[in-house]
CSV table of C-alpha atoms in Angstrom, one decimal:
chain,number,residue,atom,x,y,z
A,27,MET,CA,-18.3,6.5,-32.2
A,28,GLU,CA,-18.4,8.2,-28.8
A,29,SER,CA,-17.1,11.8,-28.6
A,30,SER,CA,-13.9,12.2,-26.5
A,31,SER,CA,-15.8,13.9,-23.8
A,32,ALA,CA,-18.4,11.1,-23.7
A,33,ALA,CA,-15.7,8.5,-23.5
A,34,SER,CA,-14.1,10.5,-20.7
A,35,GLY,CA,-17.3,10.6,-18.9
A,36,GLY,CA,-17.9,6.7,-19.3
A,37,SER,CA,-14.4,6.1,-18.0
A,38,THR,CA,-14.8,8.3,-15.1
A,39,ARG,CA,-18.1,6.5,-14.1
A,40,ARG,CA,-16.5,3.1,-14.5
A,41,GLU,CA,-13.5,4.2,-12.3
A,42,ALA,CA,-15.9,5.4,-9.7
A,43,THR,CA,-17.9,2.0,-10.0
A,44,ARG,CA,-14.6,0.0,-9.5
A,45,GLN,CA,-13.8,2.2,-6.6
A,46,LYS,CA,-17.0,1.3,-4.8
A,47,LEU,CA,-16.3,-2.4,-5.6
A,48,TYR,CA,-12.8,-2.1,-4.1
A,49,GLU,CA,-14.0,-0.5,-1.0
A,50,ALA,CA,-16.8,-3.0,-0.5
A,51,ALA,CA,-14.6,-5.9,-1.1
A,52,VAL,CA,-11.8,-4.9,1.2
A,53,THR,CA,-14.3,-4.3,4.1
A,54,LEU,CA,-16.1,-7.6,3.6
A,55,ILE,CA,-12.8,-9.7,3.1
A,56,ALA,CA,-11.3,-8.0,6.1
A,57,GLU,CA,-14.3,-8.8,8.3
A,58,GLN,CA,-15.0,-12.4,7.2
A,59,GLY,CA,-12.2,-13.6,4.9
A,60,PHE,CA,-12.0,-14.1,1.2
A,61,SER,CA,-13.7,-17.6,1.0
A,62,ALA,CA,-16.6,-16.5,3.0
A,63,THR,CA,-17.3,-13.3,1.1
A,64,THR,CA,-19.6,-13.7,-1.9
A,65,VAL,CA,-19.9,-11.6,-5.0
A,66,ASP,CA,-23.6,-11.0,-4.1
A,67,GLU,CA,-22.4,-9.5,-0.7
A,68,ILE,CA,-19.8,-7.3,-2.6
A,69,ALA,CA,-22.4,-6.0,-4.9
A,70,GLU,CA,-24.9,-5.3,-2.2
A,71,ARG,CA,-22.3,-3.5,0.0
A,72,ALA,CA,-21.2,-1.4,-3.2
A,73,GLY,CA,-24.8,-0.7,-4.0
A,74,VAL,CA,-24.8,-2.1,-7.5
A,75,ALA,CA,-26.2,-4.9,-9.4
A,76,LYS,CA,-24.4,-8.4,-9.2
A,77,GLY,CA,-23.9,-8.1,-13.0
A,78,THR,CA,-22.0,-4.9,-12.5
A,79,VAL,CA,-19.4,-6.7,-10.6
A,80,TYR,CA,-18.9,-9.2,-13.5
A,81,TYR,CA,-19.1,-6.4,-16.0
A,82,ASN,CA,-15.9,-4.8,-14.3
A,83,PHE,CA,-14.1,-8.0,-13.1
A,84,ALA,CA,-14.2,-11.6,-14.5
A,85,SER,CA,-14.4,-13.2,-11.0
A,86,LYS,CA,-14.2,-12.6,-7.5
A,87,SER,CA,-10.6,-13.6,-7.5
A,88,VAL,CA,-9.8,-11.2,-10.3
A,89,LEU,CA,-11.5,-8.4,-8.3
A,90,PHE,CA,-9.2,-9.1,-5.3
A,91,GLU,CA,-6.2,-9.3,-7.5
A,92,GLU,CA,-7.0,-5.9,-9.1
A,93,LEU,CA,-7.8,-4.6,-5.4
A,94,LEU,CA,-4.3,-5.5,-4.6
A,95,ARG,CA,-2.8,-3.7,-7.6
A,96,HIS,CA,-4.8,-0.7,-7.0
A,97,GLY,CA,-4.0,-0.4,-3.2
A,98,VAL,CA,-0.3,-1.1,-3.5
A,99,GLY,CA,-0.3,1.2,-6.4
A,100,LEU,CA,-1.7,4.0,-4.2
A,101,LEU,CA,0.9,3.3,-1.5
A,102,THR,CA,3.8,3.2,-4.2
A,103,ALA,CA,2.6,6.6,-5.5
A,104,SER,CA,2.6,8.1,-2.0
A,105,LEU,CA,5.9,6.9,-1.2
A,106,ARG,CA,7.4,8.2,-4.6
A,107,ASP,CA,5.6,11.6,-3.9
A,108,ALA,CA,7.2,12.1,-0.6
A,109,ALA,CA,10.6,11.2,-1.9
A,110,GLU,CA,10.3,13.6,-5.0
A,111,ARG,CA,8.9,16.4,-2.8
A,112,THR,CA,11.9,16.1,-0.3
A,113,ALA,CA,14.3,16.4,-3.2
A,114,ARG,CA,12.6,19.5,-4.6
A,115,GLU,CA,13.0,21.0,-1.0
A,116,GLY,CA,16.6,20.2,-1.0
A,117,GLY,CA,16.3,17.6,1.7
A,118,SER,CA,18.9,14.8,2.4
A,119,LYS,CA,18.1,11.1,1.7
A,120,VAL,CA,17.6,10.5,5.4
A,121,ASP,CA,15.0,13.4,5.0
A,122,ALA,CA,13.3,11.6,2.1
A,123,LEU,CA,13.1,8.3,3.9
A,124,ASP,CA,11.7,9.8,6.9
A,125,ALA,CA,9.2,11.6,4.6
A,126,MET,CA,8.3,8.2,3.1
A,127,ILE,CA,7.7,6.6,6.6
A,128,ARG,CA,5.2,9.4,7.2
A,129,ALA,CA,3.6,8.9,4.0
A,130,GLY,CA,3.2,5.1,4.6
A,131,LEU,CA,1.7,5.8,8.0
A,132,VAL,CA,-0.8,8.3,6.4
A,133,PHE,CA,-1.8,5.8,3.8
A,134,ILE,CA,-2.2,3.0,6.5
A,135,ASP,CA,-4.3,5.3,8.7
A,136,ARG,CA,-6.5,6.0,5.7
A,137,TYR,CA,-6.8,2.5,4.6
A,138,PRO,CA,-6.5,0.2,7.6
A,139,ALA,CA,-8.5,-2.7,6.2
A,140,PHE,CA,-6.6,-2.9,3.1
A,141,THR,CA,-3.3,-2.8,4.9
A,142,GLN,CA,-4.3,-5.8,6.9
A,143,LEU,CA,-5.4,-7.7,4.0
A,144,TYR,CA,-2.0,-7.0,2.2
A,145,VAL,CA,0.1,-8.0,5.0
A,146,ALA,CA,-1.9,-11.2,5.6
A,147,GLU,CA,-1.6,-12.1,2.0
A,148,LEU,CA,2.2,-11.6,2.0
A,149,TRP,CA,2.3,-14.7,4.2
A,150,ARG,CA,0.3,-16.9,1.9
A,151,THR,CA,1.8,-19.1,-0.8
A,152,ASN,CA,-1.3,-20.8,-2.3
A,153,ARG,CA,-3.2,-17.9,-3.8
A,154,ALA,CA,-3.8,-17.6,-7.5
A,155,TRP,CA,-2.6,-13.9,-7.3
A,156,GLN,CA,0.7,-14.7,-5.5
A,157,SER,CA,2.7,-13.6,-8.4
A,158,THR,CA,0.8,-10.4,-8.8
A,159,LEU,CA,1.4,-9.7,-5.1
A,160,MET,CA,5.1,-10.2,-5.3
A,161,VAL,CA,5.3,-7.7,-8.3
A,162,VAL,CA,3.4,-5.0,-6.7
A,163,ARG,CA,5.2,-5.5,-3.5
A,164,GLN,CA,8.6,-4.9,-5.4
A,165,GLN,CA,7.2,-1.9,-7.0
A,166,ALA,CA,6.6,-0.3,-3.5
A,167,VAL,CA,10.1,-1.5,-2.1
A,168,ALA,CA,12.0,-0.3,-5.2
A,169,VAL,CA,11.0,3.3,-4.6
A,170,VAL,CA,12.8,2.9,-1.1
A,171,GLU,CA,15.8,1.3,-2.9
A,172,ASP,CA,16.2,4.1,-5.2
A,173,VAL,CA,16.6,6.5,-2.4
A,174,LEU,CA,19.0,4.3,-0.5
A,175,ARG,CA,21.2,3.7,-3.8
A,176,GLU,CA,21.2,7.4,-4.3
A,177,GLY,CA,22.3,8.0,-0.7
A,178,VAL,CA,25.0,5.4,-1.0
A,179,GLY,CA,26.2,7.0,-4.3
A,180,ASN,CA,26.5,10.6,-2.8
A,181,GLY,CA,28.3,9.3,0.2
A,182,GLU,CA,25.3,9.7,2.7
A,183,PHE,CA,25.1,6.2,3.5
A,184,SER,CA,27.7,3.5,3.9
A,185,GLU,CA,28.5,1.4,0.9
A,186,GLU,CA,28.0,-1.7,3.2
A,187,ILE,CA,24.3,-1.2,3.3
A,188,ASP,CA,22.4,-4.1,1.9
A,189,VAL,CA,20.1,-1.9,-0.2
A,190,PRO,CA,17.3,-4.5,-1.0
A,191,LEU,CA,17.2,-5.8,2.4
A,192,THR,CA,17.2,-2.5,4.1
A,193,ALA,CA,14.5,-1.3,1.8
A,194,ALA,CA,12.3,-4.3,2.6
A,195,ALA,CA,12.9,-3.8,6.3
A,196,LEU,CA,12.0,-0.2,6.2
A,197,VAL,CA,8.7,-0.9,4.4
A,198,GLY,CA,8.0,-3.8,6.8
A,199,MET,CA,8.7,-1.8,9.7
A,200,VAL,CA,6.1,0.8,8.9
A,201,LEU,CA,3.5,-1.7,8.0
A,202,VAL,CA,4.0,-3.8,11.2
A,203,ALA,CA,4.3,-0.8,13.5
A,204,ALA,CA,1.3,0.8,11.9
A,205,LEU,CA,-0.9,-2.3,12.3
A,206,ASP,CA,0.2,-2.6,15.9
A,207,TRP,CA,-0.7,1.1,16.4
A,208,LYS,CA,-4.0,0.7,14.9
A,209,SER,CA,-5.0,-2.6,16.6
A,210,PHE,CA,-3.3,-2.1,20.1
A,211,GLN,CA,-2.3,1.5,20.5
A,212,PRO,CA,-5.1,3.5,18.9
A,213,GLU,CA,-4.8,6.3,21.4
A,214,ARG,CA,-1.4,7.2,19.9
A,215,SER,CA,-1.4,10.1,17.2
A,216,LEU,CA,0.1,9.6,13.9
A,217,ASP,CA,2.7,12.2,14.9
A,218,ASP,CA,3.6,10.2,17.9
A,219,VAL,CA,4.2,7.0,15.9
A,220,HIS,CA,5.9,8.9,13.1
A,221,ALA,CA,8.4,10.3,15.8
A,222,ALA,CA,9.2,6.8,17.1
A,223,LEU,CA,9.8,5.5,13.7
A,224,SER,CA,11.8,8.5,12.6
A,225,ARG,CA,14.1,7.9,15.8
A,226,LEU,CA,14.7,4.4,14.6
A,227,LEU,CA,15.5,5.5,11.2
A,228,GLN,CA,18.0,8.2,12.4
A,229,GLY,CA,19.7,5.7,14.4
A,230,ARG,CA,20.0,2.9,12.2
A,231,VAL,CA,20.3,4.2,8.6
A,232,SER,CA,21.8,7.8,9.2
A,233,GLY,CA,24.1,6.4,11.6
A,234,CYS,CA,25.7,4.0,9.0
A,235,ARG,CA,27.8,6.6,7.4
């Protein structure tokens, strides 16, 4: 039986390998599409043997499904961290939403290829991983929903706010605005884009008291 330190080392190496495969897959699929991307290409881009791909993932589809879980999981964690940090600092729920907008922009700035794939997949209905995508999407949106409900509960927001739809709209606003920024207005800074979205938030959400 492996010692705990050896087991931990093996787990760390496997996670590092999986991260290489995620990065290779997201780059290739963003460049040429899912169907056109082969396992051989993913392995070559990641710098591993083809067998290593199948050791970690049963198929290319499973790899992509896990890539979606991984990426949206990172986004969800960043949104949650922003909300919790704002709460610790004594900020309002609008402050928390504003911090989450910035966290979302930072994530997209760091992972533009993944964001492009994620948004594209949201519009597809014939993929094997559609149910998984809906689950992880809801996890991200639920973090925003929690902040909105807390704001309604403490009187900061109007009780008339449609929490699920507003949360989805805020997440969608960040995703679409950020993709437009990266694709068509790359000269803008992250601070500039955040300021524009922050003004929208202040006018639409905080104005609904």
